[in-house]
């Protein structure tokens, strides 16, 4: 349901209180909005910076009712919001982007089939619903290949490589014997993403294509602009625009892609939300991905982003946070800490952005 136009002082409801919810709420506050964050985890990072919080389970109908009554629009910071929760809320008020989109992006098989239906390439894939499907899938896709759970995978969780000579049944056990896809391993030259915003009027604004370096499947560094020929960068933006239009999307989405040695692009994943590879926009662009998302769900006109230089974003993962002070006096470095008390290996604790002359 689109057609929402909020005035400042309105309340934006955010499902999910992680660092993305926190940065969305900070951007909303700058535009005069209040935020109400809903998250089942008591020490959610976004709780520290918002007007109102609900700490309850996503299936708590009474809590959802009160939340719906208090907010003017609902959005989310993560894509694994239970479909039931999103549907419950959307029967009461506008939920943006449309929860129908979650049904596509929460399931890798449905997502990749959808992307292919738009004439956009992905890695070759095959459905693996039960262990018995594996031999045929390996025969079809070949090795090396990656076995990925269809649902609830992120940052490399729920993924196992199958190499020449390795036992596919062991991989199946390792991912917990859940419905999966088997995906061809892509010998990519680099990984890039496009963070795009689409307004309620259908206007789209893409940030410049970002190059992403992962360590242990977790984003470590993003660099903008990506080292891509102009034609490939243009094609990357076009892919994000095609997906956003097809979804009739409202808000910010990110499309992660592999770049093959010849410059061809394969889409890996769609994130229907603000994205870690867009954090550089907080300091490196005239408008951030967070503000663009808030503008879109508020029914406001999108800003036309201008990149302010060559930008590097470095994630502070796990215990790296203990060393954050070393960035404080580095010229051009902006320090962002998420207020998380528990340090766990690989946990996203904060990030640094550095802007250099182009
Ligand atoms: P994902 O959870 O699908 O986004 O995967 C996380 C990371 O694992 C990606 O950013 C890649 O670095 C790597 N990866 C995932 N799928 C593949 C693949 N089919 N081929 C090569 N690398 C992959």
CSV table of C-alpha atoms and ligand atoms in Angstrom, one decimal:
chain,number,residue,atom,x,y,z
A,1,UNK,CA,0.0,0.0,0.0
A,2,UNK,CA,1.7,3.3,-1.1
A,3,UNK,CA,0.3,6.8,-1.0
A,4,UNK,CA,1.7,7.7,2.5
A,5,UNK,CA,2.9,11.2,2.9
A,6,UNK,CA,4.1,12.0,6.3
A,7,UNK,CA,4.7,15.4,8.0
A,8,UNK,CA,7.6,15.9,10.3
A,9,UNK,CA,6.6,14.8,13.9
A,10,UNK,CA,5.0,11.7,12.4
A,11,UNK,CA,6.1,8.3,13.9
A,12,UNK,CA,7.9,5.8,11.8
A,13,UNK,CA,7.7,2.2,13.0
A,14,UNK,CA,10.8,0.1,12.5
A,15,UNK,CA,10.8,-3.7,12.8
A,16,UNK,CA,14.3,-4.7,13.9
A,17,UNK,CA,16.5,-2.8,16.3
A,18,UNK,CA,20.0,-3.6,15.1
A,19,UNK,CA,22.6,-1.1,13.8
A,20,UNK,CA,20.6,-0.7,10.6
A,21,UNK,CA,17.5,0.3,12.6
A,22,UNK,CA,19.6,2.6,14.7
A,23,UNK,CA,21.1,4.4,11.7
A,24,UNK,CA,17.6,4.6,10.1
A,25,UNK,CA,16.3,6.2,13.3
A,26,UNK,CA,19.1,8.7,13.5
A,27,UNK,CA,18.4,9.8,9.9
A,28,UNK,CA,14.7,10.0,10.6
A,29,UNK,CA,15.3,12.2,13.6
A,30,UNK,CA,17.3,14.6,11.4
A,31,UNK,CA,14.2,15.0,9.3
A,32,UNK,CA,12.0,15.7,12.3
A,33,UNK,CA,10.4,12.3,12.6
A,34,UNK,CA,10.0,10.1,15.7
A,35,UNK,CA,10.7,6.4,15.6
A,36,UNK,CA,9.2,3.4,17.4
A,37,UNK,CA,11.4,0.3,17.2
A,38,UNK,CA,10.0,-3.2,17.6
A,39,UNK,CA,12.6,-5.9,18.5
A,40,UNK,CA,12.4,-9.0,20.8
A,41,UNK,CA,16.0,-8.4,22.0
A,42,UNK,CA,16.2,-6.3,25.2
A,43,UNK,CA,19.5,-4.6,24.4
A,44,UNK,CA,18.9,-3.8,20.8
A,45,UNK,CA,21.2,-1.0,19.5
A,46,UNK,CA,18.4,1.1,18.1
A,47,UNK,CA,16.6,1.2,21.4
A,48,UNK,CA,19.2,3.8,22.7
A,49,UNK,CA,18.2,6.4,20.1
A,50,UNK,CA,14.5,6.3,19.6
A,51,UNK,CA,11.3,7.8,21.0
A,52,UNK,CA,9.6,4.6,21.8
A,53,UNK,CA,10.5,0.9,21.9
A,54,UNK,CA,8.5,-2.4,22.0
A,55,UNK,CA,10.5,-5.3,23.2
A,56,UNK,CA,8.3,-8.3,22.3
A,57,UNK,CA,8.2,-11.3,20.2
A,58,UNK,CA,7.4,-10.8,16.5
A,59,UNK,CA,4.3,-13.0,16.9
A,60,UNK,CA,2.9,-11.2,20.0
A,61,UNK,CA,-0.4,-10.0,18.5
A,62,UNK,CA,-1.2,-7.6,21.4
A,63,UNK,CA,2.2,-5.9,21.2
A,64,UNK,CA,1.9,-5.6,17.4
A,65,UNK,CA,-1.5,-4.1,17.8
A,66,UNK,CA,-0.2,-1.4,20.2
A,67,UNK,CA,2.7,-0.8,17.8
A,68,UNK,CA,0.4,-0.4,14.8
A,69,UNK,CA,-1.8,2.1,16.7
A,70,UNK,CA,1.3,4.2,17.7
A,71,UNK,CA,3.0,4.6,14.2
A,72,UNK,CA,2.1,6.2,10.9
A,73,UNK,CA,4.0,3.8,8.7
A,74,UNK,CA,6.0,0.6,9.2
A,75,UNK,CA,9.3,-0.3,7.6
A,76,UNK,CA,11.9,-2.9,8.5
A,77,UNK,CA,15.7,-3.1,8.9
A,78,UNK,CA,16.0,-6.8,8.2
A,79,UNK,CA,14.5,-9.2,5.7
A,80,UNK,CA,13.7,-12.1,7.9
A,81,UNK,CA,10.7,-10.5,9.6
A,82,UNK,CA,8.2,-13.4,9.9
A,83,UNK,CA,5.8,-13.1,7.0
A,84,UNK,CA,2.9,-13.5,9.5
A,85,UNK,CA,4.1,-10.3,11.3
A,86,UNK,CA,4.4,-8.3,8.2
A,87,UNK,CA,0.9,-9.4,7.0
A,88,UNK,CA,-0.7,-8.7,10.4
A,89,UNK,CA,0.7,-5.1,10.3
A,90,UNK,CA,-0.1,-4.5,6.6
A,91,UNK,CA,-3.8,-5.3,7.3
A,92,UNK,CA,-3.7,-2.2,9.6
A,93,UNK,CA,-1.4,0.3,8.0
A,94,UNK,CA,1.1,0.8,5.2
A,95,UNK,CA,4.2,-1.4,5.5
A,96,UNK,CA,6.9,-0.4,3.1
A,97,UNK,CA,8.5,-1.9,1.2
A,98,UNK,CA,5.6,-4.2,0.5
A,99,UNK,CA,5.9,-7.4,2.6
A,100,UNK,CA,5.1,-9.5,-0.5
A,101,UNK,CA,8.7,-8.8,-1.6
A,102,UNK,CA,9.9,-10.6,1.5
A,103,UNK,CA,8.3,-13.8,0.2
A,104,UNK,CA,10.7,-13.6,-2.8
A,105,UNK,CA,13.8,-12.5,-1.0
A,106,UNK,CA,13.6,-14.8,2.0
A,107,UNK,CA,14.0,-17.9,-0.2
A,108,UNK,CA,17.1,-18.2,-2.3
A,109,UNK,CA,15.3,-20.5,-4.8
A,110,UNK,CA,12.4,-18.1,-5.3
A,111,UNK,CA,14.7,-15.1,-5.4
A,112,UNK,CA,17.1,-16.6,-8.1
A,113,UNK,CA,14.1,-17.8,-10.2
A,114,UNK,CA,12.6,-14.3,-10.0
A,115,UNK,CA,16.0,-12.7,-11.0
A,116,UNK,CA,16.3,-15.1,-14.0
A,117,UNK,CA,12.7,-14.3,-15.1
A,118,UNK,CA,13.9,-10.7,-15.6
A,119,UNK,CA,16.6,-11.8,-18.0
A,120,UNK,CA,19.3,-11.1,-15.4
A,121,UNK,CA,22.0,-13.7,-14.9
A,122,UNK,CA,22.8,-15.5,-11.6
A,123,UNK,CA,25.1,-18.4,-10.9
A,124,UNK,CA,23.7,-21.7,-12.2
A,125,UNK,CA,21.6,-23.3,-9.5
A,126,UNK,CA,19.5,-26.4,-8.7
A,127,UNK,CA,16.9,-27.1,-6.0
A,128,UNK,CA,17.9,-29.6,-3.4
A,129,UNK,CA,14.9,-30.5,-1.3
A,130,UNK,CA,16.1,-33.7,0.2
A,131,UNK,CA,19.4,-35.6,0.4
A,132,UNK,CA,18.4,-37.8,-2.5
A,133,UNK,CA,18.3,-34.8,-4.9
A,134,UNK,CA,22.0,-34.1,-4.3
A,135,UNK,CA,23.7,-36.5,-6.8
A,136,UNK,CA,21.5,-35.1,-9.7
A,137,UNK,CA,22.2,-31.5,-8.6
A,138,UNK,CA,25.9,-32.1,-8.4
A,139,UNK,CA,25.7,-33.8,-11.9
A,140,UNK,CA,23.9,-30.8,-13.3
A,141,UNK,CA,25.9,-27.9,-11.6
A,142,UNK,CA,29.3,-29.6,-11.4
A,143,UNK,CA,31.9,-28.8,-8.8
A,144,UNK,CA,33.1,-26.7,-7.1
A,145,UNK,CA,29.7,-25.7,-5.9
A,146,UNK,CA,28.1,-24.1,-2.9
A,147,UNK,CA,25.2,-25.7,-1.0
A,148,UNK,CA,23.1,-23.0,0.6
A,149,UNK,CA,20.0,-23.2,2.7
A,150,UNK,CA,17.1,-21.7,1.0
A,151,UNK,CA,16.1,-19.6,4.0
A,152,UNK,CA,17.7,-17.7,6.8
A,153,UNK,CA,21.3,-17.6,5.5
A,154,UNK,CA,23.4,-14.5,5.9
A,155,UNK,CA,27.1,-13.6,6.2
A,156,UNK,CA,28.0,-17.1,4.9
A,157,UNK,CA,25.8,-18.9,7.5
A,158,UNK,CA,24.1,-22.0,6.1
A,159,UNK,CA,26.6,-22.4,3.3
A,160,UNK,CA,29.0,-25.2,2.6
A,161,UNK,CA,31.4,-25.7,-0.4
A,162,UNK,CA,31.3,-29.0,-2.2
A,163,UNK,CA,34.6,-29.6,-4.0
A,164,UNK,CA,35.9,-32.3,-6.2
A,165,UNK,CA,36.1,-35.5,-4.1
A,166,UNK,CA,34.3,-34.1,-1.1
A,167,UNK,CA,31.2,-36.0,0.2
A,168,UNK,CA,28.0,-34.1,-0.7
A,169,UNK,CA,26.2,-35.9,2.1
A,170,UNK,CA,28.5,-34.4,4.6
A,171,UNK,CA,27.7,-31.0,3.3
A,172,UNK,CA,24.0,-31.8,3.5
A,173,UNK,CA,24.4,-32.7,7.2
A,174,UNK,CA,26.4,-29.6,7.8
A,175,UNK,CA,23.6,-27.3,6.6
A,176,UNK,CA,21.2,-29.2,8.9
A,177,UNK,CA,19.4,-31.2,6.2
A,178,UNK,CA,17.1,-28.3,5.2
A,179,UNK,CA,15.8,-27.4,1.8
A,180,UNK,CA,18.7,-25.9,-0.2
A,181,UNK,CA,20.0,-24.8,-3.5
A,182,UNK,CA,23.2,-26.0,-5.0
A,183,UNK,CA,24.9,-23.1,-6.7
A,184,UNK,CA,27.9,-23.1,-9.1
A,185,UNK,CA,31.0,-21.6,-7.5
A,186,UNK,CA,31.6,-18.3,-9.3
A,187,UNK,CA,35.3,-17.6,-10.1
A,188,UNK,CA,34.6,-13.8,-9.7
A,189,UNK,CA,37.1,-11.1,-10.3
A,190,UNK,CA,35.4,-8.8,-7.7
A,191,UNK,CA,32.2,-8.4,-5.8
A,192,UNK,CA,30.1,-5.2,-6.2
A,193,UNK,CA,26.8,-3.9,-5.0
A,194,UNK,CA,24.3,-1.3,-6.0
A,195,UNK,CA,22.3,0.5,-3.3
A,196,UNK,CA,19.3,2.1,-4.9
A,197,UNK,CA,16.3,4.0,-3.5
A,198,UNK,CA,12.9,4.1,-5.1
A,199,UNK,CA,10.3,6.6,-4.1
A,200,UNK,CA,6.5,6.3,-4.0
A,201,UNK,CA,6.4,8.2,-7.3
A,202,UNK,CA,8.5,5.5,-8.9
A,203,UNK,CA,11.7,7.7,-9.2
A,204,UNK,CA,14.9,5.8,-8.6
A,205,UNK,CA,18.3,7.1,-7.4
A,206,UNK,CA,21.2,4.8,-7.3
A,207,UNK,CA,24.4,5.4,-5.3
A,208,UNK,CA,27.6,4.8,-7.2
A,209,UNK,CA,28.6,1.1,-7.6
A,210,UNK,CA,30.5,-0.1,-4.5
A,211,UNK,CA,33.2,-2.7,-4.5
A,212,UNK,CA,33.1,-5.2,-1.6
A,213,UNK,CA,35.8,-7.3,0.0
A,214,UNK,CA,34.6,-10.1,2.3
A,215,UNK,CA,36.6,-12.0,4.9
A,216,UNK,CA,35.2,-15.3,6.1
A,217,UNK,CA,32.0,-14.4,4.1
A,218,UNK,CA,31.5,-11.2,6.1
A,219,UNK,CA,31.9,-7.8,4.5
A,220,UNK,CA,35.1,-6.2,5.6
A,221,UNK,CA,35.8,-3.3,3.3
A,222,UNK,CA,33.8,-1.4,0.8
A,223,UNK,CA,35.3,1.0,-1.8
A,224,UNK,CA,33.7,3.5,-4.0
A,225,UNK,CA,33.8,3.9,-6.9
A,226,UNK,CA,34.2,0.3,-7.8
A,227,UNK,CA,37.0,-0.4,-10.3
A,228,UNK,CA,34.6,-1.2,-13.2
A,229,UNK,CA,34.5,-0.1,-16.8
A,230,UNK,CA,31.7,2.6,-17.3
A,231,UNK,CA,29.6,0.2,-19.3
A,232,UNK,CA,29.6,-2.5,-16.5
A,233,UNK,CA,28.8,0.1,-13.9
A,234,UNK,CA,25.9,1.3,-16.0
A,235,UNK,CA,24.7,-2.3,-16.4
A,236,UNK,CA,24.9,-2.8,-12.6
A,237,UNK,CA,22.7,0.2,-12.0
A,238,UNK,CA,20.3,-0.9,-14.7
A,239,UNK,CA,20.0,-4.3,-13.0
A,240,UNK,CA,19.1,-2.7,-9.7
A,241,UNK,CA,16.6,-0.4,-11.4
A,242,UNK,CA,14.9,-3.3,-13.2
A,243,UNK,CA,14.5,-5.2,-9.9
A,244,UNK,CA,13.2,-2.2,-8.0
A,245,UNK,CA,10.7,-1.4,-10.7
A,246,UNK,CA,9.5,-5.0,-11.0
A,247,UNK,CA,8.9,-5.1,-7.2
A,248,UNK,CA,7.2,-1.7,-7.3
A,249,UNK,CA,9.6,-1.1,-4.5
A,250,UNK,CA,9.5,1.7,-2.0
A,251,UNK,CA,12.6,2.4,0.0
A,252,UNK,CA,16.3,1.3,-0.3
A,253,UNK,CA,17.4,-2.0,-1.6
A,254,UNK,CA,20.8,-3.4,-2.3
A,255,UNK,CA,21.7,-5.8,-5.1
A,256,UNK,CA,24.9,-7.8,-4.6
A,257,UNK,CA,26.7,-9.0,-7.8
A,258,UNK,CA,29.7,-10.9,-8.9
A,259,UNK,CA,31.9,-9.5,-11.7
A,260,UNK,CA,33.4,-12.1,-14.0
A,261,UNK,CA,36.8,-11.6,-15.6
A,262,UNK,CA,35.2,-10.5,-18.9
A,263,UNK,CA,33.1,-7.8,-17.0
A,264,UNK,CA,29.8,-9.8,-17.0
A,265,UNK,CA,27.6,-9.4,-13.9
A,266,UNK,CA,25.9,-12.2,-12.0
A,267,UNK,CA,23.4,-11.2,-9.3
A,268,UNK,CA,24.1,-13.0,-6.0
A,269,UNK,CA,21.5,-11.6,-3.7
A,270,UNK,CA,18.9,-8.9,-3.2
A,271,UNK,CA,18.7,-7.3,0.2
A,272,UNK,CA,15.3,-5.5,0.6
A,273,UNK,CA,16.7,-3.0,3.1
A,274,UNK,CA,19.5,-0.6,3.8
A,275,UNK,CA,22.8,-2.5,3.4
A,276,UNK,CA,26.2,-2.6,5.0
A,277,UNK,CA,27.8,-1.8,1.6
A,278,UNK,CA,25.9,1.5,1.7
A,279,UNK,CA,27.3,2.7,5.0
A,280,UNK,CA,29.9,4.9,3.2
A,281,UNK,CA,27.0,7.2,2.2
A,282,UNK,CA,26.8,8.5,5.7
A,283,UNK,CA,30.0,10.5,5.3
A,284,UNK,CA,30.8,10.1,1.6
A,285,UNK,CA,27.7,11.3,-0.1
A,286,UNK,CA,25.4,14.4,0.1
A,287,UNK,CA,22.6,12.1,1.4
A,288,UNK,CA,22.9,8.8,3.1
A,289,UNK,CA,21.1,5.5,2.2
A,290,UNK,CA,19.3,5.8,5.6
A,291,UNK,CA,17.8,9.2,4.8
A,292,UNK,CA,16.9,8.1,1.3
A,293,UNK,CA,15.0,5.1,2.8
A,294,UNK,CA,13.2,7.4,5.3
A,295,UNK,CA,12.3,9.9,2.6
A,296,UNK,CA,10.9,7.0,0.4
A,297,UNK,CA,8.7,5.5,3.2
A,298,UNK,CA,7.6,9.0,4.2
A,299,UNK,CA,6.4,9.7,0.7
A,300,UNK,CA,9.0,12.5,0.2
A,301,UNK,CA,11.0,13.2,-2.9
A,302,UNK,CA,14.3,11.4,-3.0
A,303,UNK,CA,17.5,13.4,-2.8
A,304,UNK,CA,19.8,13.3,-5.8
A,305,UNK,CA,23.0,11.9,-4.3
A,306,UNK,CA,26.4,13.4,-5.0
A,307,UNK,CA,29.5,11.4,-4.0
A,308,UNK,CA,31.9,13.6,-2.1
A,309,UNK,CA,35.1,11.8,-3.0
A,310,UNK,CA,36.7,8.4,-3.2
A,311,UNK,CA,35.4,6.5,-0.1
A,312,UNK,CA,36.5,3.5,1.9
A,313,UNK,CA,34.3,1.9,4.6
A,314,UNK,CA,35.9,-0.5,7.0
A,315,UNK,CA,33.8,-2.7,9.3
A,316,UNK,CA,34.9,-3.2,12.9
A,317,UNK,CA,34.2,-6.8,13.5
A,318,UNK,CA,34.3,-8.6,16.8
A,319,UNK,CA,37.3,-7.7,19.0
A,320,UNK,CA,38.5,-5.1,16.4
A,321,UNK,CA,36.2,-2.7,18.3
A,322,UNK,CA,38.7,-2.7,21.2
A,323,UNK,CA,41.1,-0.8,19.0
A,324,UNK,CA,38.7,1.9,17.8
A,325,UNK,CA,40.6,4.7,19.4
A,326,UNK,CA,43.4,4.4,16.8
A,327,UNK,CA,41.0,5.9,14.2
A,328,UNK,CA,40.1,9.0,16.3
A,329,UNK,CA,42.9,11.2,15.2
A,330,UNK,CA,43.3,10.0,11.6
A,331,UNK,CA,42.5,12.8,9.2
A,332,UNK,CA,39.3,12.2,7.3
A,333,UNK,CA,38.2,9.2,9.3
A,334,UNK,CA,34.7,9.1,10.7
A,335,UNK,CA,34.0,6.7,13.5
A,336,UNK,CA,30.7,5.0,13.9
A,337,UNK,CA,30.0,2.7,16.9
A,338,UNK,CA,26.8,0.8,17.3
A,339,UNK,CA,26.6,0.7,21.0
A,340,UNK,CA,26.7,-3.1,21.3
A,341,UNK,CA,27.8,-4.5,24.6
A,342,UNK,CA,28.5,-8.1,23.7
A,343,UNK,CA,31.5,-8.7,21.5
A,344,UNK,CA,31.3,-11.9,19.5
A,345,UNK,CA,33.7,-13.1,16.7
A,346,UNK,CA,32.6,-11.5,13.4
A,347,UNK,CA,29.9,-9.4,15.0
A,348,UNK,CA,29.5,-6.0,13.3
A,349,UNK,CA,30.4,-3.6,16.1
A,350,UNK,CA,31.0,-0.4,14.2
A,351,UNK,CA,32.6,1.0,11.1
A,352,UNK,CA,35.0,3.7,9.9
A,353,UNK,CA,34.6,5.8,6.7
A,354,UNK,CA,37.4,7.6,5.1
A,355,UNK,CA,36.8,10.1,2.3
A,356,UNK,CA,39.7,11.0,0.0
A,357,UNK,CA,39.9,13.5,-2.9
A,358,UNK,CA,38.5,11.8,-6.0
B,1,LIG,P1,25.7,-14.9,0.4
B,1,LIG,O1,25.3,-15.2,1.8
B,1,LIG,O2,25.1,-15.7,-0.6
B,1,LIG,O3,25.7,-13.4,0.1
B,1,LIG,O4,27.3,-15.2,0.3
B,1,LIG,C1,28.3,-14.6,1.1
B,1,LIG,C2,29.6,-14.5,0.4
B,1,LIG,O5,30.0,-15.8,0.0
B,1,LIG,C3,29.5,-13.8,-1.0
B,1,LIG,O6,29.6,-12.4,-0.8
B,1,LIG,C4,30.7,-14.4,-1.7
B,1,LIG,O7,31.9,-13.8,-1.2
B,1,LIG,C5,30.7,-15.8,-1.2
B,1,LIG,N1,29.9,-16.6,-2.2
B,1,LIG,C6,28.5,-16.9,-2.1
B,1,LIG,N2,28.1,-17.6,-3.1
B,1,LIG,C7,29.1,-17.8,-3.9
B,1,LIG,C8,29.3,-18.5,-5.2
B,1,LIG,N3,28.3,-19.1,-5.8
B,1,LIG,N4,30.5,-18.5,-5.8
B,1,LIG,C9,31.6,-17.9,-5.2
B,1,LIG,N5,31.5,-17.2,-4.0
B,1,LIG,C10,30.3,-17.2,-3.4
